[in-house]
Amino acid sequence: MTLLRPLRFLSIFALLGCLVFSGCQTRYKISGIAIALNDIQPTAASTATGNHRRAVMTLRFFNDNIMPVAFAETTHKLYLNGSLIGASTNTQALGIPPAGNTDREVFIEIDKPQVLRQLADAGERIVEYRLVSTVRYRVGNESERIPVQSRGQVDISALLR
């Protein structure tokens, strides 16, 4: 009987130790990231040639976390009035301060300039956008991805010239 009592206490301490130390291995998942499209302009080269196949999007990245976040890569698909017009991949590192935001200009390849022509023919200057993005960050040797979607309105007048 006296031998069982120390074993019982030892097993309770071992169980508590496992619970305490297993909590230390939980990785923090980043959430609370948002992206808004502030502006879209044709590049200087596409304006000179009249070929609007490439544009510059000004994106604002929001971080609701209490710690700064850094992204290794961002990808974006831009929809105007429900039609996909193009995609972008940005491999330049991006850091966002805690509970803050930062702006970044990214190039977008316009795969469907006919959509822009249709919008111009309809006289539409301010259109609904949907931005479907994925941000990638590194945790040690591993890579994590966060999907982010946003909606709003944007003035596309400069793209229609």
mmCIF file of C-alpha atoms in Angstrom:
data_model
loop_
_atom_site.group_PDB
_atom_site.id
_atom_site.type_symbol
_atom_site.label_atom_id
_atom_site.label_comp_id
_atom_site.label_asym_id
_atom_site.label_seq_id
_atom_site.Cartn_x
_atom_site.Cartn_y
_atom_site.Cartn_z
ATOM 1 C CA MET A 1 0.000 0.000 0.000
ATOM 2 C CA THR A 2 2.777 2.410 0.839
ATOM 3 C CA LEU A 3 4.477 1.699 -2.499
ATOM 4 C CA LEU A 4 1.349 2.594 -4.500
ATOM 5 C CA ARG A 5 0.985 6.035 -2.963
ATOM 6 C CA PRO A 6 4.378 7.368 -4.283
ATOM 7 C CA LEU A 7 3.662 5.821 -7.717
ATOM 8 C CA ARG A 8 0.278 7.515 -7.817
ATOM 9 C CA PHE A 9 1.840 10.921 -7.004
ATOM 10 C CA LEU A 10 4.616 10.332 -9.530
ATOM 11 C CA SER A 11 2.124 9.483 -12.282
ATOM 12 C CA ILE A 12 0.048 12.593 -11.486
ATOM 13 C CA PHE A 13 3.171 14.804 -11.669
ATOM 14 C CA ALA A 14 4.231 13.149 -14.923
ATOM 15 C CA LEU A 15 0.781 13.742 -16.428
ATOM 16 C CA LEU A 16 0.773 17.390 -15.351
ATOM 17 C CA GLY A 17 4.284 17.860 -16.726
ATOM 18 C CA CYS A 18 3.236 16.441 -20.100
ATOM 19 C CA LEU A 19 0.258 18.779 -20.253
ATOM 20 C CA VAL A 20 2.332 21.843 -19.359
ATOM 21 C CA PHE A 21 5.170 21.143 -21.774
ATOM 22 C CA SER A 22 2.983 20.044 -24.672
ATOM 23 C CA GLY A 23 1.365 23.502 -24.646
ATOM 24 C CA CYS A 24 4.746 25.092 -25.350
ATOM 25 C CA GLN A 25 4.954 23.383 -28.720
ATOM 26 C CA THR A 26 1.798 24.951 -30.145
ATOM 27 C CA ARG A 27 2.643 27.190 -33.106
ATOM 28 C CA TYR A 28 1.086 30.599 -33.457
ATOM 29 C CA LYS A 29 -1.152 30.895 -36.525
ATOM 30 C CA ILE A 30 -1.358 34.305 -38.134
ATOM 31 C CA SER A 31 -4.860 35.637 -38.734
ATOM 32 C CA GLY A 32 -6.425 39.080 -38.916
ATOM 33 C CA ILE A 33 -4.847 40.000 -42.265
ATOM 34 C CA ALA A 34 -6.801 42.103 -44.777
ATOM 35 C CA ILE A 35 -5.900 43.606 -48.145
ATOM 36 C CA ALA A 36 -7.653 46.490 -49.917
ATOM 37 C CA LEU A 37 -7.190 47.761 -53.465
ATOM 38 C CA ASN A 38 -6.604 51.517 -53.222
ATOM 39 C CA ASP A 39 -5.763 52.326 -56.841
ATOM 40 C CA ILE A 40 -4.941 50.834 -60.219
ATOM 41 C CA GLN A 41 -2.965 52.659 -62.911
ATOM 42 C CA PRO A 42 -1.434 51.612 -66.222
ATOM 43 C CA THR A 43 2.353 51.300 -66.278
ATOM 44 C CA ALA A 44 4.299 53.970 -68.152
ATOM 45 C CA ALA A 45 5.189 51.489 -70.908
ATOM 46 C CA SER A 46 1.593 50.384 -71.435
ATOM 47 C CA THR A 47 0.416 54.012 -71.541
ATOM 48 C CA ALA A 48 3.026 54.924 -74.181
ATOM 49 C CA THR A 49 2.075 52.012 -76.434
ATOM 50 C CA GLY A 50 -1.669 52.153 -75.745
ATOM 51 C CA ASN A 51 -1.454 48.456 -74.867
ATOM 52 C CA HIS A 52 -2.911 48.102 -71.368
ATOM 53 C CA ARG A 53 -1.532 44.634 -70.711
ATOM 54 C CA ARG A 54 0.172 45.601 -67.459
ATOM 55 C CA ALA A 55 -0.885 47.833 -64.587
ATOM 56 C CA VAL A 56 0.222 48.829 -61.102
ATOM 57 C CA MET A 57 -2.109 48.109 -58.201
ATOM 58 C CA THR A 58 -1.650 49.996 -54.958
ATOM 59 C CA LEU A 59 -2.638 47.590 -52.193
ATOM 60 C CA ARG A 60 -3.002 48.351 -48.495
ATOM 61 C CA PHE A 61 -2.160 45.436 -46.198
ATOM 62 C CA PHE A 62 -3.738 45.463 -42.711
ATOM 63 C CA ASN A 63 -2.422 43.529 -39.714
ATOM 64 C CA ASP A 64 -4.759 43.104 -36.727
ATOM 65 C CA ASN A 65 -2.202 41.003 -34.815
ATOM 66 C CA ILE A 66 -0.350 42.314 -31.775
ATOM 67 C CA MET A 67 2.944 41.269 -33.341
ATOM 68 C CA PRO A 68 4.518 42.290 -36.654
ATOM 69 C CA VAL A 69 4.139 39.917 -39.607
ATOM 70 C CA ALA A 70 6.398 39.380 -42.601
ATOM 71 C CA PHE A 71 5.341 37.796 -45.858
ATOM 72 C CA ALA A 72 7.730 36.153 -48.303
ATOM 73 C CA GLU A 73 5.279 36.203 -51.227
ATOM 74 C CA THR A 74 1.841 37.459 -52.171
ATOM 75 C CA THR A 75 -0.352 36.424 -55.087
ATOM 76 C CA HIS A 76 -3.479 38.206 -56.266
ATOM 77 C CA LYS A 77 -6.317 37.712 -58.744
ATOM 78 C CA LEU A 78 -8.324 40.821 -59.624
ATOM 79 C CA TYR A 79 -11.975 40.686 -60.661
ATOM 80 C CA LEU A 80 -13.760 43.792 -61.983
ATOM 81 C CA ASN A 81 -17.570 43.668 -62.033
ATOM 82 C CA GLY A 82 -17.308 39.900 -61.579
ATOM 83 C CA SER A 83 -14.871 39.236 -64.459
ATOM 84 C CA LEU A 84 -11.314 38.079 -63.862
ATOM 85 C CA ILE A 85 -8.986 40.541 -65.572
ATOM 86 C CA GLY A 86 -5.568 39.420 -64.407
ATOM 87 C CA ALA A 87 -3.195 38.071 -61.804
ATOM 88 C CA SER A 88 -0.097 39.123 -59.942
ATOM 89 C CA THR A 89 2.704 37.432 -58.009
ATOM 90 C CA ASN A 90 4.962 39.509 -55.788
ATOM 91 C CA THR A 91 8.069 37.822 -54.357
ATOM 92 C CA GLN A 92 9.394 40.945 -52.647
ATOM 93 C CA ALA A 93 9.298 40.552 -48.857
ATOM 94 C CA LEU A 94 6.675 42.599 -47.057
ATOM 95 C CA GLY A 95 6.562 43.517 -43.379
ATOM 96 C CA ILE A 96 3.539 44.941 -41.568
ATOM 97 C CA PRO A 97 3.825 46.505 -38.097
ATOM 98 C CA PRO A 98 1.711 45.226 -35.197
ATOM 99 C CA ALA A 99 -1.884 46.444 -35.380
ATOM 100 C CA GLY A 100 -0.904 48.546 -38.389
ATOM 101 C CA ASN A 101 -0.908 48.735 -42.150
ATOM 102 C CA THR A 102 1.399 49.346 -45.067
ATOM 103 C CA ASP A 103 0.975 50.118 -48.757
ATOM 104 C CA ARG A 104 2.653 48.188 -51.558
ATOM 105 C CA GLU A 105 2.583 48.639 -55.315
ATOM 106 C CA VAL A 106 2.403 45.381 -57.262
ATOM 107 C CA PHE A 107 2.325 44.790 -60.987
ATOM 108 C CA ILE A 108 -0.601 42.920 -62.487
ATOM 109 C CA GLU A 109 -0.622 41.243 -65.870
ATOM 110 C CA ILE A 110 -3.956 41.995 -67.519
ATOM 111 C CA ASP A 111 -4.967 38.792 -69.269
ATOM 112 C CA LYS A 112 -8.345 40.066 -70.442
ATOM 113 C CA PRO A 113 -8.058 43.616 -71.838
ATOM 114 C CA GLN A 114 -11.368 43.028 -73.619
ATOM 115 C CA VAL A 115 -13.080 43.308 -70.227
ATOM 116 C CA LEU A 116 -11.566 46.787 -69.847
ATOM 117 C CA ARG A 117 -12.810 47.700 -73.346
ATOM 118 C CA GLN A 118 -16.314 46.514 -72.429
ATOM 119 C CA LEU A 119 -16.246 48.634 -69.272
ATOM 120 C CA ALA A 120 -15.027 51.637 -71.283
ATOM 121 C CA ASP A 121 -17.772 51.127 -73.907
ATOM 122 C CA ALA A 122 -20.356 50.977 -71.111
ATOM 123 C CA GLY A 123 -18.997 54.226 -69.666
ATOM 124 C CA GLU A 124 -18.123 52.624 -66.333
ATOM 125 C CA ARG A 125 -15.409 54.431 -64.386
ATOM 126 C CA ILE A 126 -15.988 53.280 -60.810
ATOM 127 C CA VAL A 127 -16.471 49.531 -60.665
ATOM 128 C CA GLU A 128 -16.853 46.780 -58.084
ATOM 129 C CA TYR A 129 -13.689 44.802 -57.453
ATOM 130 C CA ARG A 130 -12.968 41.516 -55.784
ATOM 131 C CA LEU A 131 -9.379 40.745 -54.867
ATOM 132 C CA VAL A 132 -8.533 37.111 -54.142
ATOM 133 C CA SER A 133 -5.110 36.898 -52.525
ATOM 134 C CA THR A 134 -2.817 34.403 -50.872
ATOM 135 C CA VAL A 135 -0.007 35.531 -48.590
ATOM 136 C CA ARG A 136 2.863 33.190 -47.743
ATOM 137 C CA TYR A 137 5.025 33.428 -44.642
ATOM 138 C CA ARG A 138 7.761 31.230 -43.239
ATOM 139 C CA VAL A 139 7.758 29.531 -39.865
ATOM 140 C CA GLY A 140 11.187 28.015 -39.374
ATOM 141 C CA ASN A 141 11.805 25.802 -42.392
ATOM 142 C CA GLU A 142 8.115 25.521 -43.221
ATOM 143 C CA SER A 143 5.888 27.758 -45.302
ATOM 144 C CA GLU A 144 2.327 28.727 -44.351
ATOM 145 C CA ARG A 145 -0.292 30.284 -46.629
ATOM 146 C CA ILE A 146 -3.229 32.497 -45.701
ATOM 147 C CA PRO A 147 -6.094 33.113 -48.139
ATOM 148 C CA VAL A 148 -7.478 36.675 -48.091
ATOM 149 C CA GLN A 149 -10.434 38.094 -50.033
ATOM 150 C CA SER A 150 -11.650 41.657 -50.238
ATOM 151 C CA ARG A 151 -14.337 43.607 -52.056
ATOM 152 C CA GLY A 152 -14.914 47.261 -52.735
ATOM 153 C CA GLN A 153 -14.980 49.873 -55.448
ATOM 154 C CA VAL A 154 -12.121 51.284 -57.488
ATOM 155 C CA ASP A 155 -11.767 54.031 -60.092
ATOM 156 C CA ILE A 156 -10.425 52.547 -63.349
ATOM 157 C CA SER A 157 -10.494 55.773 -65.408
ATOM 158 C CA ALA A 158 -6.739 55.728 -65.981
ATOM 159 C CA LEU A 159 -6.896 52.197 -67.433
ATOM 160 C CA LEU A 160 -9.581 53.176 -69.940
ATOM 161 C CA ARG A 161 -7.590 55.885 -71.750
#
